[in-house]
mmCIF file of C-alpha atoms in Angstrom:
data_model
loop_
_atom_site.group_PDB
_atom_site.id
_atom_site.type_symbol
_atom_site.label_atom_id
_atom_site.label_comp_id
_atom_site.label_asym_id
_atom_site.label_seq_id
_atom_site.Cartn_x
_atom_site.Cartn_y
_atom_site.Cartn_z
ATOM 1 C CA UNK A 1 76.005 -27.486 0.572
ATOM 2 C CA UNK A 2 73.331 -30.152 1.032
ATOM 3 C CA UNK A 3 71.929 -28.200 3.966
ATOM 4 C CA UNK A 4 71.651 -25.062 1.806
ATOM 5 C CA UNK A 5 69.885 -26.982 -0.963
ATOM 6 C CA UNK A 6 67.310 -28.376 1.490
ATOM 7 C CA UNK A 7 66.629 -24.885 2.823
ATOM 8 C CA UNK A 8 66.223 -23.545 -0.718
ATOM 9 C CA UNK A 9 63.865 -26.392 -1.700
ATOM 10 C CA UNK A 10 61.762 -25.861 1.403
ATOM 11 C CA UNK A 11 61.519 -22.145 0.768
ATOM 12 C CA UNK A 12 60.496 -22.749 -2.833
ATOM 13 C CA UNK A 13 57.816 -25.199 -1.716
ATOM 14 C CA UNK A 14 56.242 -22.706 0.677
ATOM 15 C CA UNK A 15 56.496 -19.959 -1.929
ATOM 16 C CA UNK A 16 54.485 -21.938 -4.507
ATOM 17 C CA UNK A 17 50.837 -20.781 -4.755
ATOM 18 C CA UNK A 18 48.354 -23.272 -3.333
ATOM 19 C CA UNK A 19 45.964 -24.964 -5.742
ATOM 20 C CA UNK A 20 42.669 -23.094 -5.870
ATOM 21 C CA UNK A 21 40.037 -24.887 -3.794
ATOM 22 C CA UNK A 22 36.825 -25.953 -5.495
ATOM 23 C CA UNK A 23 33.824 -23.756 -4.670
ATOM 24 C CA UNK A 24 31.662 -24.988 -1.814
ATOM 25 C CA UNK A 25 28.260 -25.797 -3.289
ATOM 26 C CA UNK A 26 26.759 -27.465 -0.204
ATOM 27 C CA UNK A 27 24.650 -25.978 2.571
ATOM 28 C CA UNK A 28 21.665 -23.615 2.765
ATOM 29 C CA UNK A 29 20.994 -21.143 -0.031
ATOM 30 C CA UNK A 30 18.472 -18.485 -1.011
ATOM 31 C CA UNK A 31 17.984 -16.697 -4.311
ATOM 32 C CA UNK A 32 15.943 -14.076 -6.156
ATOM 33 C CA UNK A 33 15.182 -14.381 -9.870
ATOM 34 C CA UNK A 34 13.445 -12.752 -12.787
ATOM 35 C CA UNK A 35 12.691 -13.801 -16.346
ATOM 36 C CA UNK A 36 10.141 -14.810 -18.955
ATOM 37 C CA UNK A 37 6.974 -16.799 -18.334
ATOM 38 C CA UNK A 38 5.068 -18.471 -21.161
ATOM 39 C CA UNK A 39 1.634 -19.849 -20.298
ATOM 40 C CA UNK A 40 -0.538 -21.857 -22.670
ATOM 41 C CA UNK A 41 -3.981 -20.526 -21.784
ATOM 42 C CA UNK A 42 -6.779 -22.295 -23.620
ATOM 43 C CA UNK A 43 -10.330 -23.382 -22.967
ATOM 44 C CA UNK A 44 -13.940 -23.574 -24.004
ATOM 45 C CA UNK A 45 -17.126 -22.158 -22.472
ATOM 46 C CA UNK A 46 -20.226 -24.068 -23.534
ATOM 47 C CA UNK A 47 -23.776 -22.809 -22.991
ATOM 48 C CA UNK A 48 -25.253 -25.761 -24.951
ATOM 49 C CA UNK A 49 -26.410 -23.162 -27.473
ATOM 50 C CA UNK A 50 -22.932 -22.329 -28.746
ATOM 51 C CA UNK A 51 -19.370 -22.909 -27.587
ATOM 52 C CA UNK A 52 -16.885 -20.084 -27.130
ATOM 53 C CA UNK A 53 -13.313 -21.292 -27.486
ATOM 54 C CA UNK A 54 -10.018 -19.488 -27.030
ATOM 55 C CA UNK A 55 -6.344 -20.355 -27.179
ATOM 56 C CA UNK A 56 -3.376 -18.140 -26.475
ATOM 57 C CA UNK A 57 0.287 -18.547 -25.602
ATOM 58 C CA UNK A 58 0.655 -15.652 -23.199
ATOM 59 C CA UNK A 59 4.149 -14.314 -22.492
ATOM 60 C CA UNK A 60 4.811 -12.163 -19.470
ATOM 61 C CA UNK A 61 7.327 -11.036 -16.880
ATOM 62 C CA UNK A 62 7.967 -13.554 -14.096
ATOM 63 C CA UNK A 63 9.776 -13.021 -10.802
ATOM 64 C CA UNK A 64 10.212 -15.023 -7.648
ATOM 65 C CA UNK A 65 12.463 -16.628 -5.068
ATOM 66 C CA UNK A 66 13.787 -20.035 -4.081
ATOM 67 C CA UNK A 67 15.352 -21.493 -0.947
ATOM 68 C CA UNK A 68 17.048 -24.843 -0.549
ATOM 69 C CA UNK A 69 19.601 -26.947 1.286
ATOM 70 C CA UNK A 70 22.204 -28.923 -0.642
ATOM 71 C CA UNK A 71 23.818 -31.983 0.972
ATOM 72 C CA UNK A 72 27.217 -33.120 -0.305
ATOM 73 C CA UNK A 73 27.182 -36.699 -1.635
ATOM 74 C CA UNK A 74 30.826 -36.467 -2.640
ATOM 75 C CA UNK A 75 33.158 -33.763 -3.910
ATOM 76 C CA UNK A 76 31.221 -31.553 -6.350
ATOM 77 C CA UNK A 77 27.990 -33.587 -6.186
ATOM 78 C CA UNK A 78 25.038 -32.399 -4.078
ATOM 79 C CA UNK A 79 21.379 -33.238 -3.584
ATOM 80 C CA UNK A 80 18.750 -31.517 -1.510
ATOM 81 C CA UNK A 81 15.251 -30.096 -1.145
ATOM 82 C CA UNK A 82 14.054 -26.798 -2.561
ATOM 83 C CA UNK A 83 10.964 -24.609 -2.246
ATOM 84 C CA UNK A 84 10.078 -21.805 -4.636
ATOM 85 C CA UNK A 85 7.416 -19.260 -5.429
ATOM 86 C CA UNK A 86 7.062 -17.428 -8.742
ATOM 87 C CA UNK A 87 4.628 -14.687 -9.728
ATOM 88 C CA UNK A 88 3.612 -13.730 -13.246
ATOM 89 C CA UNK A 89 1.615 -11.134 -15.150
ATOM 90 C CA UNK A 90 0.435 -13.726 -17.704
ATOM 91 C CA UNK A 91 -3.196 -13.324 -18.753
ATOM 92 C CA UNK A 92 -5.569 -13.719 -21.653
ATOM 93 C CA UNK A 93 -8.319 -11.203 -22.375
ATOM 94 C CA UNK A 94 -10.984 -11.194 -25.044
ATOM 95 C CA UNK A 95 -13.829 -8.818 -25.812
ATOM 96 C CA UNK A 96 -16.614 -9.875 -28.146
ATOM 97 C CA UNK A 97 -18.733 -7.236 -29.808
ATOM 98 C CA UNK A 98 -21.460 -6.787 -32.411
ATOM 99 C CA UNK A 99 -20.591 -5.339 -35.792
ATOM 100 C CA UNK A 100 -21.664 -1.929 -34.536
ATOM 101 C CA UNK A 101 -19.088 -2.090 -31.723
ATOM 102 C CA UNK A 102 -21.394 -2.861 -28.807
ATOM 103 C CA UNK A 103 -19.768 -5.324 -26.409
ATOM 104 C CA UNK A 104 -21.780 -8.444 -25.616
ATOM 105 C CA UNK A 105 -19.193 -10.568 -23.765
ATOM 106 C CA UNK A 106 -15.861 -10.239 -22.004
ATOM 107 C CA UNK A 107 -13.631 -12.810 -20.359
ATOM 108 C CA UNK A 108 -10.226 -12.819 -18.730
ATOM 109 C CA UNK A 109 -8.052 -15.734 -17.662
ATOM 110 C CA UNK A 110 -5.063 -15.188 -15.371
ATOM 111 C CA UNK A 111 -2.348 -17.542 -14.120
ATOM 112 C CA UNK A 112 -0.454 -15.490 -11.574
ATOM 113 C CA UNK A 113 1.272 -17.798 -9.049
ATOM 114 C CA UNK A 114 3.241 -21.039 -8.957
ATOM 115 C CA UNK A 115 4.570 -22.692 -5.786
ATOM 116 C CA UNK A 116 6.865 -25.716 -5.997
ATOM 117 C CA UNK A 117 8.699 -28.076 -3.630
ATOM 118 C CA UNK A 118 11.001 -30.882 -4.681
ATOM 119 C CA UNK A 119 14.539 -32.239 -4.935
ATOM 120 C CA UNK A 120 17.539 -30.853 -6.787
ATOM 121 C CA UNK A 121 20.634 -32.776 -7.942
ATOM 122 C CA UNK A 122 23.704 -30.705 -8.849
ATOM 123 C CA UNK A 123 27.190 -31.496 -10.133
ATOM 124 C CA UNK A 124 30.170 -29.138 -10.217
ATOM 125 C CA UNK A 125 32.069 -29.428 -13.513
ATOM 126 C CA UNK A 126 35.765 -28.843 -14.122
ATOM 127 C CA UNK A 127 35.071 -25.265 -15.184
ATOM 128 C CA UNK A 128 33.534 -24.469 -11.800
ATOM 129 C CA UNK A 129 30.027 -24.414 -13.265
ATOM 130 C CA UNK A 130 27.315 -26.072 -11.192
ATOM 131 C CA UNK A 131 24.930 -27.983 -13.483
ATOM 132 C CA UNK A 132 21.615 -29.034 -11.916
ATOM 133 C CA UNK A 133 18.341 -30.801 -12.576
ATOM 134 C CA UNK A 134 15.308 -30.626 -10.323
ATOM 135 C CA UNK A 135 11.736 -31.813 -10.048
ATOM 136 C CA UNK A 136 8.826 -32.082 -7.681
ATOM 137 C CA UNK A 137 5.313 -31.026 -6.739
ATOM 138 C CA UNK A 138 3.840 -27.779 -8.075
ATOM 139 C CA UNK A 139 0.702 -25.808 -7.286
ATOM 140 C CA UNK A 140 -0.599 -22.991 -9.472
ATOM 141 C CA UNK A 141 -3.598 -20.706 -9.370
ATOM 142 C CA UNK A 142 -5.937 -19.953 -12.249
ATOM 143 C CA UNK A 143 -8.693 -17.367 -12.224
ATOM 144 C CA UNK A 144 -11.397 -16.557 -14.737
ATOM 145 C CA UNK A 145 -13.828 -13.670 -15.072
ATOM 146 C CA UNK A 146 -16.660 -13.941 -17.559
ATOM 147 C CA UNK A 147 -19.510 -11.543 -18.199
ATOM 148 C CA UNK A 148 -22.232 -11.126 -20.816
ATOM 149 C CA UNK A 149 -24.350 -8.047 -21.389
ATOM 150 C CA UNK A 150 -27.066 -10.029 -23.180
ATOM 151 C CA UNK A 151 -27.216 -12.781 -20.536
ATOM 152 C CA UNK A 152 -26.263 -11.290 -17.141
ATOM 153 C CA UNK A 153 -26.965 -14.622 -15.485
ATOM 154 C CA UNK A 154 -23.804 -15.982 -17.093
ATOM 155 C CA UNK A 155 -21.557 -13.499 -15.261
ATOM 156 C CA UNK A 156 -19.068 -15.385 -13.156
ATOM 157 C CA UNK A 157 -15.779 -15.037 -11.257
ATOM 158 C CA UNK A 158 -13.922 -18.177 -10.224
ATOM 159 C CA UNK A 159 -10.489 -19.123 -8.934
ATOM 160 C CA UNK A 160 -8.760 -22.493 -8.748
ATOM 161 C CA UNK A 161 -5.695 -24.092 -7.171
ATOM 162 C CA UNK A 162 -4.248 -26.818 -9.381
ATOM 163 C CA UNK A 163 -1.684 -29.408 -8.315
ATOM 164 C CA UNK A 164 0.794 -30.949 -10.757
ATOM 165 C CA UNK A 165 4.529 -31.364 -11.219
ATOM 166 C CA UNK A 166 7.551 -29.257 -12.134
ATOM 167 C CA UNK A 167 10.765 -30.213 -13.963
ATOM 168 C CA UNK A 168 13.751 -27.947 -14.462
ATOM 169 C CA UNK A 169 17.409 -27.677 -15.378
ATOM 170 C CA UNK A 170 20.053 -24.983 -15.353
ATOM 171 C CA UNK A 171 23.542 -23.828 -14.406
ATOM 172 C CA UNK A 172 25.060 -21.836 -11.568
ATOM 173 C CA UNK A 173 28.387 -19.991 -11.530
ATOM 174 C CA UNK A 174 29.791 -19.668 -7.968
ATOM 175 C CA UNK A 175 31.136 -16.241 -6.992
ATOM 176 C CA UNK A 176 32.493 -16.806 -3.513
ATOM 177 C CA UNK A 177 29.518 -17.139 -1.184
ATOM 178 C CA UNK A 178 27.222 -15.872 -3.938
ATOM 179 C CA UNK A 179 26.270 -17.312 -7.315
ATOM 180 C CA UNK A 180 24.539 -16.318 -10.535
ATOM 181 C CA UNK A 181 22.297 -18.724 -12.398
ATOM 182 C CA UNK A 182 20.203 -19.443 -15.453
ATOM 183 C CA UNK A 183 17.283 -21.875 -15.347
ATOM 184 C CA UNK A 184 14.505 -23.293 -17.501
ATOM 185 C CA UNK A 185 11.529 -25.054 -15.924
ATOM 186 C CA UNK A 186 8.292 -26.612 -17.131
ATOM 187 C CA UNK A 187 5.213 -26.848 -14.934
ATOM 188 C CA UNK A 188 2.362 -29.183 -15.861
ATOM 189 C CA UNK A 189 -1.008 -28.545 -14.216
ATOM 190 C CA UNK A 190 -4.308 -30.359 -14.788
ATOM 191 C CA UNK A 191 -7.285 -29.113 -16.767
ATOM 192 C CA UNK A 192 -9.985 -27.324 -14.786
ATOM 193 C CA UNK A 193 -13.652 -28.024 -15.470
ATOM 194 C CA UNK A 194 -16.408 -26.106 -13.725
ATOM 195 C CA UNK A 195 -19.950 -24.777 -14.055
ATOM 196 C CA UNK A 196 -20.590 -21.108 -14.760
ATOM 197 C CA UNK A 197 -24.333 -21.424 -14.350
ATOM 198 C CA UNK A 198 -27.354 -23.472 -15.473
ATOM 199 C CA UNK A 199 -26.452 -25.482 -18.576
ATOM 200 C CA UNK A 200 -23.213 -23.534 -18.893
ATOM 201 C CA UNK A 201 -19.785 -25.112 -18.270
ATOM 202 C CA UNK A 202 -16.156 -24.262 -18.951
ATOM 203 C CA UNK A 203 -12.843 -26.049 -19.338
ATOM 204 C CA UNK A 204 -9.459 -24.344 -18.886
ATOM 205 C CA UNK A 205 -5.850 -25.393 -19.394
ATOM 206 C CA UNK A 206 -2.700 -23.513 -18.412
ATOM 207 C CA UNK A 207 0.728 -25.242 -18.446
ATOM 208 C CA UNK A 208 3.738 -22.936 -18.224
ATOM 209 C CA UNK A 209 7.372 -22.634 -19.261
ATOM 210 C CA UNK A 210 9.774 -20.349 -17.397
ATOM 211 C CA UNK A 211 13.216 -19.065 -18.436
ATOM 212 C CA UNK A 212 14.817 -17.283 -15.486
ATOM 213 C CA UNK A 213 18.060 -15.675 -14.409
ATOM 214 C CA UNK A 214 18.922 -14.918 -10.815
ATOM 215 C CA UNK A 215 21.433 -14.282 -8.083
ATOM 216 C CA UNK A 216 21.764 -16.273 -4.868
ATOM 217 C CA UNK A 217 23.688 -16.521 -1.633
ATOM 218 C CA UNK A 218 25.017 -19.563 0.269
ATOM 219 C CA UNK A 219 25.426 -19.519 4.022
#
């Protein structure tokens, strides 16, 4: 009888479903993402005769990719480097005209690219949601085109690379080797000051806020 009970207990033990293993959130990863980009484009162009100012919070489609490697510190806690690139259609355009409709000045400001490298810290919660924060170095481009019909000498095209920092936070939901994510990041870049021509200077700002969703794959 005792022998039969031991056999039955052993069979029941092997028949019990194993506890579900926690998702593996360590190792190399790559992702694609898309979302909303908000850029604060503002500035002033000063010819020492009058100053032309503008300010706009441009919203546009953003899309990009990120790659990283997450090292396990302990169960569910990882840290590692990341590198990303995001592109955007954000721009500001203004046309100035006389009362009769004749255009006397046009300018366009664009902030199309952001590259970032930094560190990411992530923690897997009890609901199998990976919460992360990240931060590091960022580089963004800014281009301006300005033209005047009354003063052709003021026509100018210029482009700038600006270095600053990026901070972000978000969540990931593991789906086997893949994952889906939502992320918000803020990129701070310095003001650009430059000369458009004799006695004519400009100053431009362009920080940005991104809200993105994406899908990734771990190897």
